Every structure is written in C-alpha cells, then in structure tokens.
Coordinates of C-alpha atoms and ligand atoms in Angstrom, one line a residue:
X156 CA 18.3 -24.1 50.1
X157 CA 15.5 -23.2 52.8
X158 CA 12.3 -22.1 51.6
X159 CA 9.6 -20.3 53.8
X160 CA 5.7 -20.2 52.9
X161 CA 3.5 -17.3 54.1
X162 CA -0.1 -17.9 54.2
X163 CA -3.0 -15.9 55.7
X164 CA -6.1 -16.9 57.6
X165 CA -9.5 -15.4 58.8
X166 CA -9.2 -12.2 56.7
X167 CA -7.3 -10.2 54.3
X168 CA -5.3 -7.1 54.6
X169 CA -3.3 -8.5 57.7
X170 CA -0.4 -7.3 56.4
X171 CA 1.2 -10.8 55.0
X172 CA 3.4 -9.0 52.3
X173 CA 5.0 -6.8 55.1
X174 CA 5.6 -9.2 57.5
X175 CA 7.5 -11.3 54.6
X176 CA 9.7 -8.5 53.9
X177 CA 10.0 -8.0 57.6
X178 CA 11.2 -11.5 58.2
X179 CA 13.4 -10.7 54.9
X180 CA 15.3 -7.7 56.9
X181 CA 16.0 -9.8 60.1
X182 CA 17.4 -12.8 57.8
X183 CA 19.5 -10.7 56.0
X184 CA 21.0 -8.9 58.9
X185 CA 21.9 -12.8 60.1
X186 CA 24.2 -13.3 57.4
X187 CA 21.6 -15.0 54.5
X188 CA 21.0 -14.1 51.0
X189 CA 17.7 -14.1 50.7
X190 CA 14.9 -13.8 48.1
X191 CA 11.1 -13.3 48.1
X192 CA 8.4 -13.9 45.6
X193 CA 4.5 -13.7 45.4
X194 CA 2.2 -16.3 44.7
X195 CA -0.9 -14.8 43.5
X196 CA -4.2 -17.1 43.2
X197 CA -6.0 -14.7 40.4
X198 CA -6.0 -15.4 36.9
X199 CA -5.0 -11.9 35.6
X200 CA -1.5 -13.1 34.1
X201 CA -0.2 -9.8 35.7
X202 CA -1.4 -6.9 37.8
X203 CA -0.7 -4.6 34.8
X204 CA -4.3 -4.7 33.8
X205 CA -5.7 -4.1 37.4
X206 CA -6.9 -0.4 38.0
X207 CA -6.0 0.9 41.3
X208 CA -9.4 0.6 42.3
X209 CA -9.0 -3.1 42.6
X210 CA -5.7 -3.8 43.5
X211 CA -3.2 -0.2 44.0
X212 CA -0.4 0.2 42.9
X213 CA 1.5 -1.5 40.3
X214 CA 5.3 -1.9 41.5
X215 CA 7.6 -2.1 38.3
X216 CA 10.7 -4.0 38.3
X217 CA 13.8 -3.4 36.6
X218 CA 13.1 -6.0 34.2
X219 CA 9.5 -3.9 33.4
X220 CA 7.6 -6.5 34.8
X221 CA 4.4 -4.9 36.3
X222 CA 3.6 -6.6 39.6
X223 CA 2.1 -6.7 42.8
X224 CA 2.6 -4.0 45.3
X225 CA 4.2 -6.2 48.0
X226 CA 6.9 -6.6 45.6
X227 CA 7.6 -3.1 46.5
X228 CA 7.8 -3.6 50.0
X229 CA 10.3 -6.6 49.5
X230 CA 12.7 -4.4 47.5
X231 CA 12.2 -1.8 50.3
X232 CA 13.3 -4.0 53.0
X233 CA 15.8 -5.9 51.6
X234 CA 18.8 -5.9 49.3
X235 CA 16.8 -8.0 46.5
X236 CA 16.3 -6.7 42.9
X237 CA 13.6 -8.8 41.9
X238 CA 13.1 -10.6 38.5
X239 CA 9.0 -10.9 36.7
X240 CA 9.2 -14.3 37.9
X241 CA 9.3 -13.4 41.4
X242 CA 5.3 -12.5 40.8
X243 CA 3.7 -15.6 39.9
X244 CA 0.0 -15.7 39.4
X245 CA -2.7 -18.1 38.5
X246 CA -3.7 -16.7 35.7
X247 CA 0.7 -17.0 34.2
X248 CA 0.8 -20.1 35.3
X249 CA -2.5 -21.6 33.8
X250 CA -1.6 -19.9 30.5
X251 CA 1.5 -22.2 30.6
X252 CA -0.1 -25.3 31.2
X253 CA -2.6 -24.5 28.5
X254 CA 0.2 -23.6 26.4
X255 CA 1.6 -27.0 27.0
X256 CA -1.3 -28.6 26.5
X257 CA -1.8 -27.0 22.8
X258 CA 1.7 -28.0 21.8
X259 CA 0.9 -31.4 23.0
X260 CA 3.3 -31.7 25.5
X261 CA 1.0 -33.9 28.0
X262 CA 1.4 -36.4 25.4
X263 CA -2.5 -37.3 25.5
X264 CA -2.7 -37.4 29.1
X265 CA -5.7 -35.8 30.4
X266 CA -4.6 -32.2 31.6
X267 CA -5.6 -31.4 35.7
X268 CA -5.2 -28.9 38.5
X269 CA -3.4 -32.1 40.6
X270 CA -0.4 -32.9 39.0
X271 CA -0.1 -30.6 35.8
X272 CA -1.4 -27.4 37.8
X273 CA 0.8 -28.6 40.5
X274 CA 3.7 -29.4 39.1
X275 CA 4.1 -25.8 37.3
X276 CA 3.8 -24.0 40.6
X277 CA 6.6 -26.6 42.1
X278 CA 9.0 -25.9 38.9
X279 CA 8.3 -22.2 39.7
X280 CA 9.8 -22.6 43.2
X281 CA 12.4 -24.2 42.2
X282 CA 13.2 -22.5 38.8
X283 CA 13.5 -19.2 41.1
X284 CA 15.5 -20.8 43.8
X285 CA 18.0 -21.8 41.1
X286 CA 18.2 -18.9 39.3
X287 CA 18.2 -16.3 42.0
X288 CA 21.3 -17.8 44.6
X289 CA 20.1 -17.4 47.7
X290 CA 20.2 -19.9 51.0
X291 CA 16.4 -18.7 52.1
X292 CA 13.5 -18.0 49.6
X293 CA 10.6 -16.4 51.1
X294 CA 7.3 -17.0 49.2
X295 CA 3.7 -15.9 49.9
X296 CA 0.7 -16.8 49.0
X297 CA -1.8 -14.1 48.2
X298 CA -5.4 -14.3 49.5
X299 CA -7.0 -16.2 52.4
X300 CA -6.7 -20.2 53.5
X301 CA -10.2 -20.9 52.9
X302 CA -10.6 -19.5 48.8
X303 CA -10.9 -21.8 46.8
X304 CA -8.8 -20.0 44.2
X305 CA -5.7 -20.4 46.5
X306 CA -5.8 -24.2 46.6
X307 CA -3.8 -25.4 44.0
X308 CA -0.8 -23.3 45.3
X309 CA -1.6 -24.9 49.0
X310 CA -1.4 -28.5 47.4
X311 CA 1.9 -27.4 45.6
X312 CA 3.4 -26.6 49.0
X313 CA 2.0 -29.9 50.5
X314 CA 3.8 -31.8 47.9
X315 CA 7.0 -29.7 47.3
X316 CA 7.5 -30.1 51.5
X317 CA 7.3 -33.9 50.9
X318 CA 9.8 -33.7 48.3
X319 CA 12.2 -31.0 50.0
X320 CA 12.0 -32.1 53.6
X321 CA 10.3 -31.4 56.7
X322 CA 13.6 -29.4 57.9
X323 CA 13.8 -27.5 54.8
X324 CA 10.6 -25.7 54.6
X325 CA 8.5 -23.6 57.4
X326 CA 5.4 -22.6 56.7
X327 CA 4.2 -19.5 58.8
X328 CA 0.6 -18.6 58.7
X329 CA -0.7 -15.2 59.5
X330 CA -4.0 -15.0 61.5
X331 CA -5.9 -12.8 63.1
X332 CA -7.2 -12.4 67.1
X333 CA -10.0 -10.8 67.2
X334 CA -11.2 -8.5 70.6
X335 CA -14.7 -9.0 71.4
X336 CA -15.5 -5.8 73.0
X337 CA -18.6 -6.9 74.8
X338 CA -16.7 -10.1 76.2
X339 CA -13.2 -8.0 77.3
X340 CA -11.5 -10.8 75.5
X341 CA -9.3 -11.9 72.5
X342 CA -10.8 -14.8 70.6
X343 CA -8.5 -17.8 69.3
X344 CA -11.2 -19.5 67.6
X345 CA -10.9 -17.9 64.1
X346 CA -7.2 -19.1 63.9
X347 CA -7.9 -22.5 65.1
X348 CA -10.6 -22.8 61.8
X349 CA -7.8 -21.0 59.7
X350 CA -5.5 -23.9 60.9
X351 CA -7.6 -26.7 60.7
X352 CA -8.5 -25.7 56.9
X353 CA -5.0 -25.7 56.5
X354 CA -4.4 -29.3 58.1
X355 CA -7.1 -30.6 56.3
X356 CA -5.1 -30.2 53.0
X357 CA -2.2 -31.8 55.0
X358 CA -0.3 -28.5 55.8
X359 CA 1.0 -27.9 59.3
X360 CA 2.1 -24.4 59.8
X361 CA 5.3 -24.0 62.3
X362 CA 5.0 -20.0 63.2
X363 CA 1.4 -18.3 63.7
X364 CA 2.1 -15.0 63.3
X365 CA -0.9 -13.1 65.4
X366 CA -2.3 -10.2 64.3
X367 CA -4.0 -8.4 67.5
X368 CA -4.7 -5.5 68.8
X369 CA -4.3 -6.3 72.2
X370 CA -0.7 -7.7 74.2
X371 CA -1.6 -11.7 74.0
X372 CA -0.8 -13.2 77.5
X373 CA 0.6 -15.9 78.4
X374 CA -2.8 -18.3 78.9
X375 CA -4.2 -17.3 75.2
X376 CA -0.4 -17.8 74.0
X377 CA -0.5 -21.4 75.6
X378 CA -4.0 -21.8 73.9
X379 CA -3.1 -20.5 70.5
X380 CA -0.4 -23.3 70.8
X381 CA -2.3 -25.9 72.2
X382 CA -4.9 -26.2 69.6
X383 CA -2.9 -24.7 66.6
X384 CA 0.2 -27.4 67.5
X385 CA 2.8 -24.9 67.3
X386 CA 5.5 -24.6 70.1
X387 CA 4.8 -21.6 72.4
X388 CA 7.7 -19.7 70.9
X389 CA 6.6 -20.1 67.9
X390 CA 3.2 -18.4 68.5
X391 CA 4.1 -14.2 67.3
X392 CA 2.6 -11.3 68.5
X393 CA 2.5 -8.2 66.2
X394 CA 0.4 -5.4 67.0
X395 CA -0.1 -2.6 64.6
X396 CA 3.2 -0.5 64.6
X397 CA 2.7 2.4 66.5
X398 CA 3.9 4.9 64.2
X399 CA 5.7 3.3 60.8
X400 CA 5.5 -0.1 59.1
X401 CA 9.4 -0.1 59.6
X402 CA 9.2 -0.8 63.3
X403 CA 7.8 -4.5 62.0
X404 CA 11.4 -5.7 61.7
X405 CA 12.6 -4.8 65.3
X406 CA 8.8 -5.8 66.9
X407 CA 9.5 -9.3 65.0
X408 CA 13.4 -9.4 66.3
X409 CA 11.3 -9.0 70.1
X410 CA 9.3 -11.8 69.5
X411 CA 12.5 -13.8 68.1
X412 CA 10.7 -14.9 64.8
X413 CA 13.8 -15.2 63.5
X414 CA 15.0 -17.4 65.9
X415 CA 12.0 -19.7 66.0
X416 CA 12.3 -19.8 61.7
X417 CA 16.0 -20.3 61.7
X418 CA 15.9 -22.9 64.5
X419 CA 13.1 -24.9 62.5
X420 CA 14.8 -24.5 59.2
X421 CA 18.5 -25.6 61.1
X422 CA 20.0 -22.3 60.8
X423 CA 23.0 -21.3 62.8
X424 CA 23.4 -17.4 62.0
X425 CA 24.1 -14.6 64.5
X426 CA 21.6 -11.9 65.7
X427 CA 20.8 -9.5 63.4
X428 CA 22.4 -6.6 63.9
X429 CA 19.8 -3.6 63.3
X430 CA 21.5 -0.8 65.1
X431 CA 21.2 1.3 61.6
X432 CA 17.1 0.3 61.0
X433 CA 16.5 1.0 64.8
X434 CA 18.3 5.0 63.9
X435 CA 16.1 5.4 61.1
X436 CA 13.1 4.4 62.4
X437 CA 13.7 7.1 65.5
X438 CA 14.1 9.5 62.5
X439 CA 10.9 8.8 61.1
X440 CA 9.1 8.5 64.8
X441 CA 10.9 11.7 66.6
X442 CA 11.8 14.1 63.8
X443 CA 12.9 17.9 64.8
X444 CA 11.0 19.2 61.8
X445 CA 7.7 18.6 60.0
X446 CA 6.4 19.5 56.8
X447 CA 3.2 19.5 54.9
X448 CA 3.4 18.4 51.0
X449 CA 0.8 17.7 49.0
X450 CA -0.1 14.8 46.3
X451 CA -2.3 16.2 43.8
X452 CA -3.6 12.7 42.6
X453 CA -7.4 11.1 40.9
X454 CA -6.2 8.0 43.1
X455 CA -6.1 10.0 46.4
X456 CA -9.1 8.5 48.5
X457 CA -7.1 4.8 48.2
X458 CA -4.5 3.9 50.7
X459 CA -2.2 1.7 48.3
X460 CA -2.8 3.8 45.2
X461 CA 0.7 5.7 45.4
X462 CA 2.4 3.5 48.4
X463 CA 6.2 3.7 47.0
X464 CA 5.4 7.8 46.7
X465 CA 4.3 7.9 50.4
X466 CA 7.2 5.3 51.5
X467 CA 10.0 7.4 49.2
X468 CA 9.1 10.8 50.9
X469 CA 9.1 9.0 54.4
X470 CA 13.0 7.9 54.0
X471 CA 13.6 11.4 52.4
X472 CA 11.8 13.0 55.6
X473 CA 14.1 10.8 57.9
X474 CA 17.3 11.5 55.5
X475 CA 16.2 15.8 56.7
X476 CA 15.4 14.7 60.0
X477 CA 11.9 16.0 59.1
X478 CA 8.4 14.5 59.2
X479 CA 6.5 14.6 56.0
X480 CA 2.5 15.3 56.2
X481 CA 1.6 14.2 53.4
X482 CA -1.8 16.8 51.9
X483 CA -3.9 14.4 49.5
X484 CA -5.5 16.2 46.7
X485 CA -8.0 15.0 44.6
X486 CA -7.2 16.5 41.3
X487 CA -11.0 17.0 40.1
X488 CA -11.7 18.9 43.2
X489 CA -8.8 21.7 42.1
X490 CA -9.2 24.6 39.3
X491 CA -7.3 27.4 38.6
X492 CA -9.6 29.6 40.9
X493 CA -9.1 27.6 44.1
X494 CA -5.7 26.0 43.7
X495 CA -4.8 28.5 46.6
X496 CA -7.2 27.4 49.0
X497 CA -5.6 23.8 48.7
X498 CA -2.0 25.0 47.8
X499 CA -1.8 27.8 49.8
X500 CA 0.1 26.4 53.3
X501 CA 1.7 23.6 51.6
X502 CA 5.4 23.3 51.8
X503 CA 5.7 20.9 48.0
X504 CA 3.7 19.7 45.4
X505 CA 4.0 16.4 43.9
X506 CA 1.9 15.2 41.0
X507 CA 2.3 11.1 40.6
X508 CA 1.6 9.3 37.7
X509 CA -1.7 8.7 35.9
X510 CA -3.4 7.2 33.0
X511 CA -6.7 8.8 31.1
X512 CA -8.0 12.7 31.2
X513 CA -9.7 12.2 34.1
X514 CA -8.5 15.0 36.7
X515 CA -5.3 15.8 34.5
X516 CA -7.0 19.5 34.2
X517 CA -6.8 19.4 38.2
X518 CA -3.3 18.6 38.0
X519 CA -2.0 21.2 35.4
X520 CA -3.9 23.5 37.6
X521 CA -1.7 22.4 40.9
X522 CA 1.3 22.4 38.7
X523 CA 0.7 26.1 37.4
X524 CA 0.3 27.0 41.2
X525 CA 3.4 25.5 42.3
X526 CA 5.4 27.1 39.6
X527 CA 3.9 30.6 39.5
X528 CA 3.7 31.3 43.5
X529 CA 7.8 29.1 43.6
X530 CA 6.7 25.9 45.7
X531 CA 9.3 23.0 44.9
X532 CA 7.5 20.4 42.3
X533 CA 8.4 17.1 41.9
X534 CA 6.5 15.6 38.7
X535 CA 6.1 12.1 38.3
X536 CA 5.5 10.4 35.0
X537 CA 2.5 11.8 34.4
X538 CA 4.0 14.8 36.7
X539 CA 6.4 15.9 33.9
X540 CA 4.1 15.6 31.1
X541 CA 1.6 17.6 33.1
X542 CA 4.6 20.2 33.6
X543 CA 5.3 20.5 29.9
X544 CA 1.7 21.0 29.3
X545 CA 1.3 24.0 31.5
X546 CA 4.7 25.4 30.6
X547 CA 3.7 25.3 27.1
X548 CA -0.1 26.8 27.5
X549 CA 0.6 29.2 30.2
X550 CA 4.1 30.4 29.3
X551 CA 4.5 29.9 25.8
X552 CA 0.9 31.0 24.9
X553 CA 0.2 27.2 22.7
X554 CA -3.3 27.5 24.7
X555 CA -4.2 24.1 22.5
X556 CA -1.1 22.6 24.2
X557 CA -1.9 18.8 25.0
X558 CA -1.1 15.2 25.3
X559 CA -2.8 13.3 22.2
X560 CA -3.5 10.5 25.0
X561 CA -6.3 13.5 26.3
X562 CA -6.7 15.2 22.9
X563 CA -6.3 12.9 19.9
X564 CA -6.6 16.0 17.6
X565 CA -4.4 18.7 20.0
X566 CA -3.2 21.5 18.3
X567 CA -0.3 21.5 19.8
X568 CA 1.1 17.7 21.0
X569 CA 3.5 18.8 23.2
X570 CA 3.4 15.2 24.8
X571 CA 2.5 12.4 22.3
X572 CA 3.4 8.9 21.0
X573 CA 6.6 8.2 18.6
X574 CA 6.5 7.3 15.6
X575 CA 8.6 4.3 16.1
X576 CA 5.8 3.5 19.1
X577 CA 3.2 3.1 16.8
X578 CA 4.4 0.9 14.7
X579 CA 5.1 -0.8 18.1
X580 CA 1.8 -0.3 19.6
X581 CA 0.0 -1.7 16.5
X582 CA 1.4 -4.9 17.5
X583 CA -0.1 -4.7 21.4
X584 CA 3.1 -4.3 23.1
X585 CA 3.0 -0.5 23.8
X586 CA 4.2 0.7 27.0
X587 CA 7.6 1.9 27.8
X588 CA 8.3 -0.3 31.2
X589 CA 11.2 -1.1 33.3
X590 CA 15.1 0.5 33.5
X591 CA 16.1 2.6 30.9
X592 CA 19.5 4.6 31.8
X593 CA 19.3 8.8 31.6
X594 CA 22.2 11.0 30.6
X595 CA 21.4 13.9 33.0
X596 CA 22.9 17.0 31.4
X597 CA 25.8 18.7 33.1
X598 CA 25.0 22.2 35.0
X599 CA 21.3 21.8 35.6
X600 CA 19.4 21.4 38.7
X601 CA 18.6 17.4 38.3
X602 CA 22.3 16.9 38.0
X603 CA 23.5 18.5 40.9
X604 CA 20.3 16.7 42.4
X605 CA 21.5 13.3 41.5
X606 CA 25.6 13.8 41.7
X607 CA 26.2 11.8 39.1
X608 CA 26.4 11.8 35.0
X609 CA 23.8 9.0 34.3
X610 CA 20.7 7.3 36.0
X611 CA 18.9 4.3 35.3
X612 CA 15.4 4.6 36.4
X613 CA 12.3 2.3 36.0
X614 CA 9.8 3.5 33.5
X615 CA 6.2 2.9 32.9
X616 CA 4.3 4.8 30.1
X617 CA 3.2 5.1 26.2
X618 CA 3.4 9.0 25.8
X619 CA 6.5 10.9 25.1
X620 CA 7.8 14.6 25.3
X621 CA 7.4 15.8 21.3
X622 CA 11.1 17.2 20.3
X623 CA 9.2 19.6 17.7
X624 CA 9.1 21.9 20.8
X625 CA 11.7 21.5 22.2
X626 CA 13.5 25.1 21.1
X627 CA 10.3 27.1 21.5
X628 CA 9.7 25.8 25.2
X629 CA 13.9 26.3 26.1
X630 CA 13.6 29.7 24.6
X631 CA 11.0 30.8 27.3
X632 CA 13.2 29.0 30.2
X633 CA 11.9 25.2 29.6
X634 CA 15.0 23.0 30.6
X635 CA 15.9 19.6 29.6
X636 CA 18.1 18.5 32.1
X637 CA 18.4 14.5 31.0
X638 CA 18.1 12.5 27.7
X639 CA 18.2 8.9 27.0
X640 CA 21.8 8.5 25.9
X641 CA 21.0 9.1 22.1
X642 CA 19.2 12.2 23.0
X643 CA 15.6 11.2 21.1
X644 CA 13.8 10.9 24.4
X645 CA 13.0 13.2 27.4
X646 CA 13.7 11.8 30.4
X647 CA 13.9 15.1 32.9
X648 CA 12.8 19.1 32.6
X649 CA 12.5 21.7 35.1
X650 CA 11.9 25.1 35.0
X651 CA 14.9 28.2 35.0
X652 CA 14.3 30.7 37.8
X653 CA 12.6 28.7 39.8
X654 CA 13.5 27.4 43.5
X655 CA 13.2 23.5 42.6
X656 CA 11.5 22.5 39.6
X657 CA 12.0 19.1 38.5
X658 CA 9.8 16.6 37.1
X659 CA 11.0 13.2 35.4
X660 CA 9.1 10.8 32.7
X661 CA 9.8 8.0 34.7
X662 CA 9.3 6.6 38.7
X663 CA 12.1 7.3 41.3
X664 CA 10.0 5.6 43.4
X665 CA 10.4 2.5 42.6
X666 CA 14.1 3.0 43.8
X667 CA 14.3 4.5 47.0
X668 CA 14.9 2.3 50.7
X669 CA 14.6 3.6 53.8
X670 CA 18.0 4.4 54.6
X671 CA 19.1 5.0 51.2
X672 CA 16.8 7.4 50.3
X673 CA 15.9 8.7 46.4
X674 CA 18.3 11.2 45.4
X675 CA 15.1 13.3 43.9
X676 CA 13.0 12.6 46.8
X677 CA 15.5 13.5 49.1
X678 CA 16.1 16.7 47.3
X679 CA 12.7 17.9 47.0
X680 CA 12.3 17.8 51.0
X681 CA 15.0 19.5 51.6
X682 CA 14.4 22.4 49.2
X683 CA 10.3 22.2 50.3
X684 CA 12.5 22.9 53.8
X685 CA 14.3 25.9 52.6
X686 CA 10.6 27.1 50.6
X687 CA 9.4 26.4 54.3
X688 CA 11.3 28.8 56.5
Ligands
LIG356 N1 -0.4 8.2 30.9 C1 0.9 8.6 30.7 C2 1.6 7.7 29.6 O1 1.1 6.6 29.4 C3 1.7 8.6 32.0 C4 1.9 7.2 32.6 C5 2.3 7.3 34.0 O2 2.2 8.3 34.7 N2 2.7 6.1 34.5 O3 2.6 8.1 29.0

C-alpha cells in the first residue's frame, strides 16, 4: 500500500482538491486502484451544517454522508465511490477521542493532541486503506501549512511516514508563485517559507506542485529545487487550465507528475493511456454548438454553491457536442412580471436544490415561465417540489398550494413532511440522505430518459410530495413518472404536453463523470437543443 499526502502552502483556493483527483485519473489510467480521502482541520463533525456561504456545496455520497465538495471532484475523476469515512474532519475525530476519554478508555492517562489526537488520525489512514483495497491512497489535507488548526494532521503524517517507510509515502505540497508585476518576475520565496514551515515539523515534501501564472523557466525551476530540496523533476508546473478543469490531468501527464510520484513511491506501471479524456476535453473546448441555460438559484453569486450542477451540464454539453452557457439567476431578482426579460432567450431552465423560503417565490416564478412559454425544465430537489407547487397553484387553481417547510399552516401542503418523518425528526435525525433506488414508471418521459426500469439516486432532503393530491394534480396532466419501489414516495413528475418536463426529488448530480454523462442531464441538453432550433 502507497499512500500520497497533499498539502497546500502560501494561500488557499490553489486548487489542492483538483489536483488530487487529477493525480487520481493519471494513476488509474497506469493500472492502480486507487482511493482518495479528505482531511479537514475544522471542528464541524461534518460539512452538513456549513451554509454555502461558508463552505459550497455539500457533495453527498451514496452512503448519505454529507461531505466536502472535493469529494465531488474525486468521484468525478476517478472510478471511486467513496465511503463517509473518506471525509475526515477535526471536529469527527476529536468527538472520538472525547468519546474514548468518557468511556475511560485512556485508562487514566492524561488525554493530548500528541499521541491520542495523533494516533486517531493514523488509525483513520489506515482503517480506510484496509477497508477500501486499493495499492495507492491519496489524502489531502484541507487548509494552509502554517494554521494552526492543521497541525495535528501534519504531526500524524510525520509519524505515520516513520512507521510506513520513507518509500511508501510522498508528500506533494501545493504552493503558489507569485508574479510581481512591477519586478517582471515570479517570486519563489513564498514557497520556500511554506517549505520551511513544513520541515520544521519534520516533513519533507517530494513534489511541489506550482501554481503560477506564468511558464516557470528553467533558472526559477533550478531555484525552486535548490532551496525547496526537491529533484528538478519533481518541481510541477500548472497553470490555470485554459478552458476546463479537465485539462489538469493531461497538463499533469506533460509535466510527468505521475512519473516523478510513481518513481518515489517504486511504482512500475505503464503510461497512462488518456486518449478517451484527451476526446472529451476537445468536446468541451471546441464544440460545434452552444447553448444558453439558465440556473435560477438564491446561491448564484458563489462559485462552488452548485459545482456538481455546472460540472454535470458540462459532460452533458460534450456528450451533444455542444457548449453550455450557463445564465445564473438569482431567484429574488425574478417575479412573475419579468421572468421574460431573464427567461426570454434562454435555451433551459434548471432550478437546483434549496433550503428555507428565501427566493423560492423567484423560483416557482422561473418554473411557471418554463412550463407555460415550453422551455425544457430540469427540477432539482427543491426543483421538483417547486414544480409541484406551481402545477398545483397555477393549474389546478389550490392558489394556497405550498410546502409546510415555507408555510407551516398552507392550505394546501402539496409538499410536506411524513408522518413517519416526524416521529423521526423528533429524534434529530431528519433528513432523507444518500441512495435510495426509484421505480421509474413505464411509458413516461423520465423512463425513456433513463432507459432503464429502476434508478438509484442520492438523496438529500426532509420534505416530501403529499399523496393526498396526487389524483387531483394527474387529472389536470401532473405525471408521476417514478416511485420508491413501494410506491409511498415521489421520486420523479413532469408535466403532459409539454416538450421536456422533468424534475426529480433527489440529485443526479451527484452521479454524472465526464465521459459518462447523467442520463437526465444529458437529456435535458439535448431537448434544450431541439427547443433551440
Ligand atoms: N428544502 C427541501 C427539503 O428539505 C429541499 C432540499 C434540497 O433541495 N436539497 O425537502
């Protein structure tokens, strides 16, 4: 077993997570199973209780656990389906040795960050290892060298390299090269401090990956080298992709990362062989078509607020050879009044999921456009229940139609919680999360959509569809295309008579890979194609 650190230095937002998943493709491709995981310093247990503001989005795993984005883009580049523990965080992993330490476990021993602390991030690594078979695991280490929160997981490393062996760990550090504008010149001196932090907690990255946005000659190569003791080859360039974060795999295999990692971990594998990547990325850079669609969201302003949405509609846009401009709506900016000024030249609408009334008016609003004037819809979570609360107001005439998570009192609940979930949610544990399978119902739209009988898709929500109107809403050309398998729960609608219509209670998102692209994603482009010609 091989393990791999990633670290980051000088600043955040360099892009860590992706380059991980990167270096995940290129080792696949040579023939290893590999496996990546997130160490995050904060003491939230999970990132479940994050708002978007803070953190974006929440990535759900099969399992349900709620986790970090980059999680996302691991799945996305590689063949792993990752387990909750592939997101450790302070905040689960203090709760344990706490947990311990009320039990009595320590036997009286005095309970500290160096070993206890220490010693539950080491069983981490290795619990995972062993129960996920793999022959490289990939783990990094959220935040910046240099915080102190982030120390105890450096210390773990130190110790678990001394324990594993020099030739069975690499630790690759991502850094930043700054260009001083006024000087003409890239500065090294940030990542030699990054590296020296690093060495003085005994840790000795192998690869500096360089973040820069200038080619780094030869002379600053040797330098960055020289004082961060790396081999030359070992010193990475990566420049921000031109066009698509999927180019990072094929600008790593340039620069031989993979090489340099499997060398230093004693590797003998083959190139990897990327020929398929390579096609899809000149999908996604030179596509014959475009198309605008827009996200009607509250979250619209933040980059990573609906990343898997933007990432699924890119590998559907490649799978139609067609580029996807992606519109972002802020749902409190829309009403029913001006829904055509923002609607009007868009080729899709897609509402994403949401939590809380805020801007939900916004959304109904966008959905009624896209139904009424025959855009294809694609309603996520939230979308669907949106969808149903339209369909009911505006074509069934229940004008107090509402979820009871906006309107505790709503005349009509159309979306609401269970009665089984209550009982539930007395006892804190409330939300729906993770892989649940669907029985899509033969002769509708989603079925054709998918090609298949049954789904299983990841889920993430309290509220549910109310059965009571069920026969009112069919009756005015309301489908329910798929069930859970018992029938009690709604998992899919769409609309008769209407181009494409589908919305679905839980997140295809969280499914789709770039050249295996969501069967509803892929779907909605190509009928916002046909609404576009
Ligand atoms: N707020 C809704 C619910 O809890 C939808 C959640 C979502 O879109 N993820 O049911």
């Amino acid at each position: 077993m091989k393990y791999i650190f990633v670290t980051g230095g000088v600043v955040s937002s360099l892009g860590k997570g992706l380059a991980a998943a990167a270096l995940g493709t290129l080792l696949e491709r040579r023939g290893l199973r590999v496996t990546l995981q997130k160490f995050d310093p904060y003491l939230n247990v999970d990132p479940g209780t994050l708002s978007p503001f803070q953190h974006g989005e929440v990535y759900v795993l099969s399992d349900g656990a709620e986790t970090d984005l980059d999680l996302g883009h691991y799945e996305r580049f590689t063949s792993c389906v990752l387990t909750r523990s592939n997101n450790v965080t302070s905040g689960q992993v203090y709760e344990t040795v706490l947990a311990k330490e009320r039990r009595g476990d320590y036997l009286g021993k005095t309970v500290q960050v160096i070993p206890h602390v220490t010693d539950e991030i080491k069983g981490r690594i290795v619990r995972n290892a062993e129960a996920q078979p793999s022959d490289v695991i990939i783990t990094e280490i959220g935040g910046t060298t240099g915080d102190i929160e982030g120390l105890p997981f450096l210390e773990a490393i130190r110790q678990f390299q001394l324990e594993a062996g020099t030739e069975n760990v690499v630790i690759m550090h991502v850094t930043l090269i700054p260009y001083i504008k006024a000087a003409g010149e890239l500065k090294t001196k940030p990542s030699q401090q990054s590296i020296a932090k690093l060495r003085e907690i005994g840790l000795q990255p192998q690869v500096l990956l360089c973040r820069t946005e200038w080619p780094l000659d030869l002379e600053i190569r040797q330098k960055l080298a020289m004082y961060c003791n790396v081999p030359l080859p070992a010193v990475v360039e990566v420049r921000d992709v031109a066009h698509t974060i999927y180019e990072l795999p094929l600008t790593l295999q340039e620069e031989k990362l993979d090489e340099t990692v499997c060398r230093a971990l004693r590797l003998e594998t083959p190139q990897a062989d990327m020929t398929d990547w390579r096609r899809f990325v000149e999908r996604v850079v030179q596509p014959r078509k475009h198309l605008k669609v827009a996200v009607v969201g509250k979250y619209i302003d933040l980059q990573d607020a609906y990343k898997s949405i933007y990432e699924s509609m890119t590998h559907a846009g490649a799978a139609n050879d067609c580029g996807v401009d992606i519109v972002k709506i802020d749902s409190e900016d829309i009403d029913h009044g001006n829904a055509g000024d923002f609607l009007g030249s868009v080729a899709g609408v897609i509402v994403p999921g949401g939590f809380g009334d805020r801007g939900v008016e916004g959304k109904i609003c966008a959905c009624r456009y896209a139904r009424e004037h025959r855009i294809p819809y694609l309603g996520l979570c939230l979308g669907m229940q949106v969808a149903t609360i339209e369909f009911a107001r505006n074509v069934c005439g229940l004008k107090e139609a509402n979820s009871t998570e906006f309107d505790e009192k709503a005349g009509d609940p159309v979306i609401c919680l269970l009665e089984e979930q209550k009982e539930v949610r007395n006892k804190g544990a409330s939300m729906r999360l993770g892989s649940w399978p669907t029985q899509l119902i033969s002769g509708t739209l989603a079925q054709r959509t998918y090609g298949t009988d049954q789904a299983v898709e990841r889920h993430r929500h309290r509220y549910e569809f109310n059965l009571e109107y069920r026969s009112l809403l069919e009756k005015h050309g309301f489908v329910i295309s798929g069930t859970s398998p018992d029938g009690h729960l709604v998992e899919m609608i769409e609309v008769k008579d209407h181009p494409w219509f589908i919305a679905c209670q839980f997140h295809p998102e969280f499914l789709s890979k770039p050249n295996s692209p969501h069967p509803l994603f892929k779907g909605f482009v190509t009928a916002c194609l046909a609404n576009s010609t």
